[in-house]
Coordinates of N, CA and C in Angstrom, one line a residue:
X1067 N 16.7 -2.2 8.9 CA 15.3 -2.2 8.3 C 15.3 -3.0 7.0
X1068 N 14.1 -3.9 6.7 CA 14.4 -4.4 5.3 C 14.5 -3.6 4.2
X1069 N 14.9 -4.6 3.4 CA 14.9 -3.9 2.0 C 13.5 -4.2 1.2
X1070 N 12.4 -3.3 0.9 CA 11.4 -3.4 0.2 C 11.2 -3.4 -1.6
X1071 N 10.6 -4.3 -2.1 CA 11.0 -4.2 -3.7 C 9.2 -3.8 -4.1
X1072 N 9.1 -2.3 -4.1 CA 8.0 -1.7 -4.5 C 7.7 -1.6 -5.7
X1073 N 7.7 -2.5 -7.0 CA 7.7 -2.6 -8.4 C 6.1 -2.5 -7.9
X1074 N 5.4 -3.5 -7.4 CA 4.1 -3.7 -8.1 C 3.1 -3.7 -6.4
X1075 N 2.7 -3.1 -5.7 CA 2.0 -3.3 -4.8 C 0.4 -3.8 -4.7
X1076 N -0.1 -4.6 -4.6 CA -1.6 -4.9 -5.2 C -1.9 -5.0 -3.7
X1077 N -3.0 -3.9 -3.8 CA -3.8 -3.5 -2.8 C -5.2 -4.7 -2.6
X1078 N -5.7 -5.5 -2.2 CA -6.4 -6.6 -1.9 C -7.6 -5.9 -0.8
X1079 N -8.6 -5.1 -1.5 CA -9.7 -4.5 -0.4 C -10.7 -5.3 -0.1
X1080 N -11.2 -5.7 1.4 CA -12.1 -6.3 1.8 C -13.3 -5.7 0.8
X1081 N -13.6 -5.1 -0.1 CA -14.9 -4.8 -0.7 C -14.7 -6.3 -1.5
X1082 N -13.8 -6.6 -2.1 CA -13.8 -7.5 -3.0 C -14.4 -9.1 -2.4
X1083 N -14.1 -9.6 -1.3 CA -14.7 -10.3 -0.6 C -16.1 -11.4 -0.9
X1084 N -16.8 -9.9 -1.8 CA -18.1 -11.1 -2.5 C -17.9 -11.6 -3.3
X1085 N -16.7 -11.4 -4.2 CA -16.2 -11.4 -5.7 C -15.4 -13.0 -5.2
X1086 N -14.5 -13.0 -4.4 CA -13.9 -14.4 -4.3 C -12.9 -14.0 -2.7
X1087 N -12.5 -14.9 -2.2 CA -11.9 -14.9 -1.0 C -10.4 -14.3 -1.1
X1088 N -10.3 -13.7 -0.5 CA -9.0 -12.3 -0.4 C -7.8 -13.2 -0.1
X1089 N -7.6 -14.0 0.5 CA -6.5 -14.9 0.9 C -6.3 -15.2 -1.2
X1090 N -7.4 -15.8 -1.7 CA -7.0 -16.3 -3.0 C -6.5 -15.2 -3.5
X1091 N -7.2 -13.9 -3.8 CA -7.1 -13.1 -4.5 C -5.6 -12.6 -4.5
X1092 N -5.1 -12.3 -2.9 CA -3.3 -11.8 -2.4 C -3.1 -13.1 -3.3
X1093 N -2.6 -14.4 -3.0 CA -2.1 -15.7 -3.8 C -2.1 -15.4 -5.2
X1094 N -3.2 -15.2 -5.8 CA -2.9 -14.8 -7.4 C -2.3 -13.6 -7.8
X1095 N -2.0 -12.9 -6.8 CA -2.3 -11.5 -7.2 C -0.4 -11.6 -7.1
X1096 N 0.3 -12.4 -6.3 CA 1.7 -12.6 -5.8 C 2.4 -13.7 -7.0
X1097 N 1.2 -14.6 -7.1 CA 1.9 -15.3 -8.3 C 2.3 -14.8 -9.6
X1098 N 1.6 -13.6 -9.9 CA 1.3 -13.3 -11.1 C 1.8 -11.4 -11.0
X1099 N 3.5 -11.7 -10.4 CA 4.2 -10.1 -10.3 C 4.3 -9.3 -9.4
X1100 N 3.0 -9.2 -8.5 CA 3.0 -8.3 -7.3 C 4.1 -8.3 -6.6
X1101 N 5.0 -7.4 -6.1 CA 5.9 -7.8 -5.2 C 6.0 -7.1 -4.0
X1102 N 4.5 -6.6 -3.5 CA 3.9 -7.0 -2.4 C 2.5 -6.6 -1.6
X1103 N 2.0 -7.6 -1.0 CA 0.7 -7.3 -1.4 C 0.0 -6.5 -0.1
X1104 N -1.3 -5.6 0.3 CA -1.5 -5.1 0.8 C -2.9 -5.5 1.3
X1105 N -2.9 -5.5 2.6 CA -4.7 -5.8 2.9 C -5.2 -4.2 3.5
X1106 N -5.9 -3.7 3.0 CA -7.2 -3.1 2.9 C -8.6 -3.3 3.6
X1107 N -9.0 -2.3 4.4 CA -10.1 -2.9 5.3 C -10.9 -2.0 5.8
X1108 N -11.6 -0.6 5.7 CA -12.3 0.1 6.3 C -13.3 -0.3 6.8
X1109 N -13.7 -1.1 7.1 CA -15.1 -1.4 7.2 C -15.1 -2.7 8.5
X1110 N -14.4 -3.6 8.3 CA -14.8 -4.8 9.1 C -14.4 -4.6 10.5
X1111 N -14.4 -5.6 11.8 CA -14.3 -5.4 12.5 C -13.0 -5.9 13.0
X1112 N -12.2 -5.7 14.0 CA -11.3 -6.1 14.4 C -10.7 -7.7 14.3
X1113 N -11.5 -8.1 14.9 CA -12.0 -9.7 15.0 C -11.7 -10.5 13.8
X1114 N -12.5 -9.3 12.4 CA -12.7 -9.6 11.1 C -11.4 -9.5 10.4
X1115 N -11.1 -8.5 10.7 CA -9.3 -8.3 9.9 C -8.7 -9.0 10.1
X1116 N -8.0 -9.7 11.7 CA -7.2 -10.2 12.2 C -7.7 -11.8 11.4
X1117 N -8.8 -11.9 11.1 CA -9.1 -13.6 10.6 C -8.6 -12.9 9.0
X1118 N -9.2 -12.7 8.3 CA -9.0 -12.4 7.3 C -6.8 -12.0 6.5
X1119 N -6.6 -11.7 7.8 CA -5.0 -10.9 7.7 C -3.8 -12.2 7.4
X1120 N -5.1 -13.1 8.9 CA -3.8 -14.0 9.2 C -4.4 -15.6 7.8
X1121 N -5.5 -15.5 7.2 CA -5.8 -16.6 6.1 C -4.8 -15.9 5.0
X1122 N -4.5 -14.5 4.4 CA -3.6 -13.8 3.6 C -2.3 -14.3 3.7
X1123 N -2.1 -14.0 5.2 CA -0.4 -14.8 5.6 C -0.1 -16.5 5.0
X1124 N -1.0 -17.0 5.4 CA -1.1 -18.4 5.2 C -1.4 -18.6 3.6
X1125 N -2.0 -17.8 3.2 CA -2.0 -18.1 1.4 C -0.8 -17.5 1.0
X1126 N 0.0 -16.8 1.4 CA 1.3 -15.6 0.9 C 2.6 -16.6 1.1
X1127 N 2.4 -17.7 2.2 CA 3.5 -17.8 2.7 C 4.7 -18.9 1.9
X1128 N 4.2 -19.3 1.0 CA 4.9 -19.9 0.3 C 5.7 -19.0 -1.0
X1129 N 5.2 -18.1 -1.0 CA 5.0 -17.4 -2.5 C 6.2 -16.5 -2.0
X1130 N 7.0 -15.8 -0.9 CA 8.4 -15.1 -0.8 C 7.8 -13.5 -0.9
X1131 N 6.6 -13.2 -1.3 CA 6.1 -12.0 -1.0 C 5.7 -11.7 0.2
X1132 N 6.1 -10.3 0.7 CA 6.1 -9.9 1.8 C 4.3 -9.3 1.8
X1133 N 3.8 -9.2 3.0 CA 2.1 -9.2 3.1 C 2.1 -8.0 4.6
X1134 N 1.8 -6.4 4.1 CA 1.3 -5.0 5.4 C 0.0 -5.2 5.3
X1135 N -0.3 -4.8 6.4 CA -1.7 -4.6 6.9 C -1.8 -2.8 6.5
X1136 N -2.7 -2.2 6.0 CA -3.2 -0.9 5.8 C -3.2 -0.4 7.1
X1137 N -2.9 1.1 7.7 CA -3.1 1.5 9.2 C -3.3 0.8 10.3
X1138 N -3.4 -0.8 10.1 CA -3.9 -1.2 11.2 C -2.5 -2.2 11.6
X1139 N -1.6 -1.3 12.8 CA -0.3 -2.0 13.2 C -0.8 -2.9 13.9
X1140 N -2.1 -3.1 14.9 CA -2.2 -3.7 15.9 C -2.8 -5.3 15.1
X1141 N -3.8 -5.1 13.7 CA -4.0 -6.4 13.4 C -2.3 -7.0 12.4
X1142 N -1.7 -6.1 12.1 CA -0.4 -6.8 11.0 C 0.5 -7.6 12.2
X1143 N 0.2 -6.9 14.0 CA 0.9 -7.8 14.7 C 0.3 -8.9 15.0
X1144 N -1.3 -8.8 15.3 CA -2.0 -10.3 15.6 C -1.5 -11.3 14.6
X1145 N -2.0 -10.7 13.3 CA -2.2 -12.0 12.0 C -0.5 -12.3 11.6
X1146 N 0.5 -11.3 12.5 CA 2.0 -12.1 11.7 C 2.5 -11.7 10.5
X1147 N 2.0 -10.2 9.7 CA 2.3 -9.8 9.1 C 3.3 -9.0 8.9
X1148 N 4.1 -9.0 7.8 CA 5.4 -8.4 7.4 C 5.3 -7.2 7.7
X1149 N 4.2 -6.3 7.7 CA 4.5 -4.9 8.4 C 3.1 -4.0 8.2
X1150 N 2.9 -2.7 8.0 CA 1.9 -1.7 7.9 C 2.6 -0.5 6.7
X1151 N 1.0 -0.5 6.2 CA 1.1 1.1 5.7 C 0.6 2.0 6.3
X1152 N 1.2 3.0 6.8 CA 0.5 4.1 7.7 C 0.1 5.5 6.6
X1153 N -1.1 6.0 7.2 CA -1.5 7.5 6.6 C -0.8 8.9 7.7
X1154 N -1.8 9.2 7.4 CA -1.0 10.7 8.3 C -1.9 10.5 9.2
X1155 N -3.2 9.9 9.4 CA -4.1 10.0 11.3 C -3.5 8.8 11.5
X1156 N -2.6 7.9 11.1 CA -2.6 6.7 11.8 C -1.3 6.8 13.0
X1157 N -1.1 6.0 13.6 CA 0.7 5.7 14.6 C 1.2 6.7 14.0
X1158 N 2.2 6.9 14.6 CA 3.2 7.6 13.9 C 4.5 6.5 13.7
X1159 N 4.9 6.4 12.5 CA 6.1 5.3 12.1 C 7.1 5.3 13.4
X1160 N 7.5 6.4 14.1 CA 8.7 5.9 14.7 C 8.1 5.1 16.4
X1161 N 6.5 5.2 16.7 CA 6.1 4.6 17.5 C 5.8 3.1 16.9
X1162 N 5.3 3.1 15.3 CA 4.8 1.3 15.1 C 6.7 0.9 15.1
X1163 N 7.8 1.3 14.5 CA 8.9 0.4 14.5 C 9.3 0.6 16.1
X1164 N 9.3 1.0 16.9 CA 9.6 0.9 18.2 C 8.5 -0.3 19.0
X1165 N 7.4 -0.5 18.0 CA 6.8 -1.8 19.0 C 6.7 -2.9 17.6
X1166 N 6.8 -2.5 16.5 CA 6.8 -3.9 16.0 C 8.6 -4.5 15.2
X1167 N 9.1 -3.7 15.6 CA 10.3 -3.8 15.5 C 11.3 -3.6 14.3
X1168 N 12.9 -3.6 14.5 CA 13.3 -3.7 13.5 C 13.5 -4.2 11.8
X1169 N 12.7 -5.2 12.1 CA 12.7 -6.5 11.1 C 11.0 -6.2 10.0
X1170 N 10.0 -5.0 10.6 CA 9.1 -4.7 9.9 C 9.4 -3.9 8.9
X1171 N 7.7 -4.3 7.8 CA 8.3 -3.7 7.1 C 7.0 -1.9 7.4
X1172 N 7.7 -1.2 7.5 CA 7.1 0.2 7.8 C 7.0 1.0 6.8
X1173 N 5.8 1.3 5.7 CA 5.4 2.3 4.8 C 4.4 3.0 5.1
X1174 N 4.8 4.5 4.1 CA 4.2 5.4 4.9 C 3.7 6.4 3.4
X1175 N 1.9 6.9 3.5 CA 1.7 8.1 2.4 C 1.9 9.1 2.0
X1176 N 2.4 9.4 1.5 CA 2.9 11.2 1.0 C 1.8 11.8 0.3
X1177 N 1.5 12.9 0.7 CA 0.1 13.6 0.3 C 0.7 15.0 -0.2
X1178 N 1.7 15.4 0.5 CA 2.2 17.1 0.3 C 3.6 17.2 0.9
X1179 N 4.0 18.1 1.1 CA 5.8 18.4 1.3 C 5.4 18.1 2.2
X1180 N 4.8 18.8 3.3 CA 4.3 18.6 5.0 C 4.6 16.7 5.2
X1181 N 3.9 16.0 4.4 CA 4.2 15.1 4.2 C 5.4 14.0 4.3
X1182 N 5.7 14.6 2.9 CA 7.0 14.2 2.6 C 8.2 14.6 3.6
X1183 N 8.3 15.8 4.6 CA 8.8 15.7 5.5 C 9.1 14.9 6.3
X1184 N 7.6 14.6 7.0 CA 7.6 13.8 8.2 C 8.2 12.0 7.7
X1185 N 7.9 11.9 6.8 CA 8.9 10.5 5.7 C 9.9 11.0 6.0
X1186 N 10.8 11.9 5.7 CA 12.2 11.7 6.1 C 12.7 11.9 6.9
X1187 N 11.7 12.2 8.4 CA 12.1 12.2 9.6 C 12.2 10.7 10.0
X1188 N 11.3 9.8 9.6 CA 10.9 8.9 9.9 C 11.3 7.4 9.7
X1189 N 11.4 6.8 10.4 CA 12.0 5.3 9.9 C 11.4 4.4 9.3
X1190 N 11.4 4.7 7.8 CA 10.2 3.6 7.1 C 11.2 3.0 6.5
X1191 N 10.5 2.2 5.4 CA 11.3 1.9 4.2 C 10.5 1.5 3.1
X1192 N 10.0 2.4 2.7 CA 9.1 3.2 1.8 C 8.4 3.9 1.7
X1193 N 8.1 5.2 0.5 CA 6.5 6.2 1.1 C 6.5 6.0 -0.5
X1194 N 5.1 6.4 -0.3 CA 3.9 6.0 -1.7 C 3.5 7.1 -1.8
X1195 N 3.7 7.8 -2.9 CA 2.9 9.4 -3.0 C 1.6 8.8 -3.9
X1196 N 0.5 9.8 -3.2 CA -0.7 10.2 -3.9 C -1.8 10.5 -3.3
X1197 N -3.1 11.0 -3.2 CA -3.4 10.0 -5.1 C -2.7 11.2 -6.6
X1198 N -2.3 10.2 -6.9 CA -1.2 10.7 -7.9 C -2.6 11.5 -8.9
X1199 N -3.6 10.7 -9.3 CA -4.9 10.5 -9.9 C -5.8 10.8 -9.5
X1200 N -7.2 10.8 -9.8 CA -8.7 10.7 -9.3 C -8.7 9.3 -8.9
X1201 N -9.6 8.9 -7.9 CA -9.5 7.3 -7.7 C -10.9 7.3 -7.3
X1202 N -11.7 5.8 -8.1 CA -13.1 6.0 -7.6 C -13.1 4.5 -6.2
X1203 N -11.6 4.3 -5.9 CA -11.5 3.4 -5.1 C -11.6 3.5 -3.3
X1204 N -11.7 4.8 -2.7 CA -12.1 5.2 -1.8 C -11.6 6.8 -1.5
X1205 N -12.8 7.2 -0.5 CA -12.8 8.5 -0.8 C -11.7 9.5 -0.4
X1206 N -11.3 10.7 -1.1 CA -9.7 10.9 -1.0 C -10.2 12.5 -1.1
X1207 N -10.2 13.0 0.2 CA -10.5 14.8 0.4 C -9.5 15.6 0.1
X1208 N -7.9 15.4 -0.2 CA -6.9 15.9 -0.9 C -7.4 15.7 -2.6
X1209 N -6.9 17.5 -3.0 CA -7.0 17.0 -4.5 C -5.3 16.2 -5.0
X1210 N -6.1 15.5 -6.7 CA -4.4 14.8 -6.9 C -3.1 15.7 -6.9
X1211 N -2.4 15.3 -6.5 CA -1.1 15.6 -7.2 C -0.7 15.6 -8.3
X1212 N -1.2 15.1 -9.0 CA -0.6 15.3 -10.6 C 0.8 14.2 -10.6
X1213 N 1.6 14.2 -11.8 CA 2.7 14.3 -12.3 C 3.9 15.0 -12.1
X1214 N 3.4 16.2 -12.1 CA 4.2 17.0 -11.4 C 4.5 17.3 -10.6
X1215 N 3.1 17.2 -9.3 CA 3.3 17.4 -8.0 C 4.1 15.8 -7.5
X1216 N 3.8 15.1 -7.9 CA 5.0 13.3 -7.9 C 6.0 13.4 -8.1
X1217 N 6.5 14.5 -9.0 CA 8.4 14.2 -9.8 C 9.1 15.2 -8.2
X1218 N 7.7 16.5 -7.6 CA 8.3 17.5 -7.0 C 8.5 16.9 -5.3
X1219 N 7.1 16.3 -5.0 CA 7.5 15.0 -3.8 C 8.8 14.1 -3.6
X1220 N 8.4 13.1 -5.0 CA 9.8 12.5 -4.8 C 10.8 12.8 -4.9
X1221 N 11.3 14.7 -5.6 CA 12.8 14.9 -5.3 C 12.7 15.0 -3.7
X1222 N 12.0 15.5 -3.1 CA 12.6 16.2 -1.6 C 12.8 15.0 -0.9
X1223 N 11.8 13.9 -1.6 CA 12.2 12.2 -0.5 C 13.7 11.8 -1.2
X1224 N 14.0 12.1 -2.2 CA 15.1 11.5 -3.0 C 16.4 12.4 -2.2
X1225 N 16.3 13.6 -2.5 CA 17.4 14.1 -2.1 C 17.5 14.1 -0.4
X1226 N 16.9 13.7 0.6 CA 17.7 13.3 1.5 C 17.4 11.8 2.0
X1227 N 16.9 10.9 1.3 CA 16.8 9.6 1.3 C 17.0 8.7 0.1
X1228 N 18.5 8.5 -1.2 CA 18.3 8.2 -1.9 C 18.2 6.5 -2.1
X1229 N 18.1 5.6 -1.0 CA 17.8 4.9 -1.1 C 16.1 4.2 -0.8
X1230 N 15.6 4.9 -0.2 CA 14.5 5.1 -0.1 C 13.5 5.2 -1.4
X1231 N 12.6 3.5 -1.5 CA 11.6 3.2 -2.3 C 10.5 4.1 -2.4
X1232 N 9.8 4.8 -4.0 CA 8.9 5.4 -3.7 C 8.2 5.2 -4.7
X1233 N 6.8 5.0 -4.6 CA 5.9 4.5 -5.2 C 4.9 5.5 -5.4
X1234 N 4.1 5.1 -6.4 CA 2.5 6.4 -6.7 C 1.3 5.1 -6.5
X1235 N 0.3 5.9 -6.0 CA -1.0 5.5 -6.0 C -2.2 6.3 -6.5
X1236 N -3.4 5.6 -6.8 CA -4.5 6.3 -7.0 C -4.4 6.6 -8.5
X1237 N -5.6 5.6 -9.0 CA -6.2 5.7 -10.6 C -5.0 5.6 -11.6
X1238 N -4.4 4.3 -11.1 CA -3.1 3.7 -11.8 C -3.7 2.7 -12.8
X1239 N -3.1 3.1 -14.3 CA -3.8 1.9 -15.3 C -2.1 1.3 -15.9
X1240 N -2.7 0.8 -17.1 CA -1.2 -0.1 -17.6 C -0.2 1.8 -18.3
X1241 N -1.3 2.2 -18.9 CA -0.7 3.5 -19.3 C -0.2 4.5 -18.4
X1242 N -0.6 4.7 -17.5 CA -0.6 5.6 -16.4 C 0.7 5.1 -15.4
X1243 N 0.8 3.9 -15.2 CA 1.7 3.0 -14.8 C 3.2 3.5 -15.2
X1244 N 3.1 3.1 -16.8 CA 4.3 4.2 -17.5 C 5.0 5.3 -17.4
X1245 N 3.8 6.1 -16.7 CA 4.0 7.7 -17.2 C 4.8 8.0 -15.5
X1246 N 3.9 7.6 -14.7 CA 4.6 7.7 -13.5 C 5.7 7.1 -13.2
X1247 N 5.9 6.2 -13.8 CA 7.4 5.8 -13.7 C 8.4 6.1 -14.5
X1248 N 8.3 7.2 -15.8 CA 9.4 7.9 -16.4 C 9.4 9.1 -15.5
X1249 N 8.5 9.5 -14.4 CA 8.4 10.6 -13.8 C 9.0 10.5 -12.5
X1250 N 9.9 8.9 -12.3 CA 10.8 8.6 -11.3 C 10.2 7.6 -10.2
X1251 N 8.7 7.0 -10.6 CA 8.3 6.3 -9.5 C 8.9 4.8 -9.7
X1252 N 9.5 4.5 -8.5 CA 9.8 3.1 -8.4 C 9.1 1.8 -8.4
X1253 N 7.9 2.5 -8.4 CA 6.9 1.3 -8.5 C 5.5 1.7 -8.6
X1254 N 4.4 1.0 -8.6 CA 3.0 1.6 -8.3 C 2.1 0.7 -7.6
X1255 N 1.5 1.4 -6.9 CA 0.1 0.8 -6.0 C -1.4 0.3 -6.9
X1256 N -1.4 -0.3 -7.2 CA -2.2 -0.9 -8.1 C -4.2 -1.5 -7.5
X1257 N -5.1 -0.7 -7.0 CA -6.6 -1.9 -6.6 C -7.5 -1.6 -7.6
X1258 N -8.0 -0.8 -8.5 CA -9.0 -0.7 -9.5 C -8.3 -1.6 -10.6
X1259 N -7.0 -1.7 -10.8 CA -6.7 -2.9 -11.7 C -7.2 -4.4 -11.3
X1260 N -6.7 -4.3 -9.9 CA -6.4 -5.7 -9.2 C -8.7 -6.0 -9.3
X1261 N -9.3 -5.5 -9.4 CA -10.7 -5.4 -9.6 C -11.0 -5.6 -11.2
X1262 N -10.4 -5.2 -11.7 CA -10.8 -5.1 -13.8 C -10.4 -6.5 -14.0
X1263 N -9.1 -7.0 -13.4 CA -9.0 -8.1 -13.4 C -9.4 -9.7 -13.7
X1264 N -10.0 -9.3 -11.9 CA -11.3 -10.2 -11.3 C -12.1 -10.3 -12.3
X1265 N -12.9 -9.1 -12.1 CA -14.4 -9.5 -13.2 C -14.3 -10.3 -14.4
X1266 N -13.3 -9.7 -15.3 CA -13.0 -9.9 -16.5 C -12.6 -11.5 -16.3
X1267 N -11.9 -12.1 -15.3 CA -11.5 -13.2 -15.0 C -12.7 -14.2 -14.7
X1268 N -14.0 -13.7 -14.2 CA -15.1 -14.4 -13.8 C -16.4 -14.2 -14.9
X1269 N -15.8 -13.7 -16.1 CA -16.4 -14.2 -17.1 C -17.1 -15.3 -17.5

């Protein structure tokens, strides 16, 4: 399985779409640190991801950053994408690496121990705990975990996966960023930044 470098994950949500073209946005977002970027998509249609997935591939593909598709294994195989993030309704990891193969990259969310279990049953090669935070970036029926419910997650993923990358999501700022990563996170999931950004950019 590869080796994933979860420093900086920038989530790229089709909301943003009216704002500027998502292919540019992954591109800038890769040039400038991300070390790897994620497409996001609740809303469009099949048809729409798969165009949208595979213009991201083609802006990404110079740049050496690896580019998952959000729960959706079947478009990250159309558009040629490095791999998927799965939730807990989506595939189950050991069915997407049994069809998209050894060479994907397979991440997975951690919400609770229940969770964090089924991660270390699992053949990924990374889980992202959260939302660490409140997030006004889509709707999230688990309350946060906190800081402390993060340090308590990633021991149980640590102690029997210690090479295993783990990252935090949800209402991550430059401060916040910090705090979770003296609290052991290896990286963070970053889209309400990758948005403050933009605007402030289209000044």
């Amino acid at each position: 399985m590869p080796k994933v470098d979860y420093r900086l994950n920038a989530l790229v949500d089709a909301r943003l779409g009216d704002k500027a073209h998502l292919a540019d946005l992954a591109r800038i977002a890769a040039l400038n640190g991300a070390t790897l970027i994620q497409y996001r998509d609740e809303t469009s249609s099949t048809r729409e991801m798969i165009e949208q997935a595979r213009a991201m591939c083609a802006a990404l593909a110079s740049t050496g950053v690896p580019f998952v598709v959000n729960d959706r294994f079947d478009v990250a195989l159309a558009a040629g994408a490095a791999g998927v993030h799965l939730g807990r309704d989506d595939i189950d990891a050991a069915t997407a690496r049994s069809i998209m193969g050894d060479t994907a990259i397979i991440g997975l969310t951690v919400k609770n121990e229940a969770d964090a279990e089924t991660a270390i049953a699992s053949p990924i090669d990374y889980a992202c705990i959260g939302g660490v935070y409140e997030t006004l970036s889509k709707h999230n029926p688990d309350p946060p975990v906190g800081l402390e419910g993060f340090a308590t997650l990633r021991a149980t993923l640590l102690a029997a996966k210690p090479e295993l990358p783990v990252g935090a999501i949800a209402g991550i700022n430059a401060q916040r960023a910090a705090d979770v990563v003296a609290a052991g996170a290896g990286g963070v999931a970053v889209i309400s930044s990758v948005e403050k950004a933009l605007a402030e950019a289209s000044r």
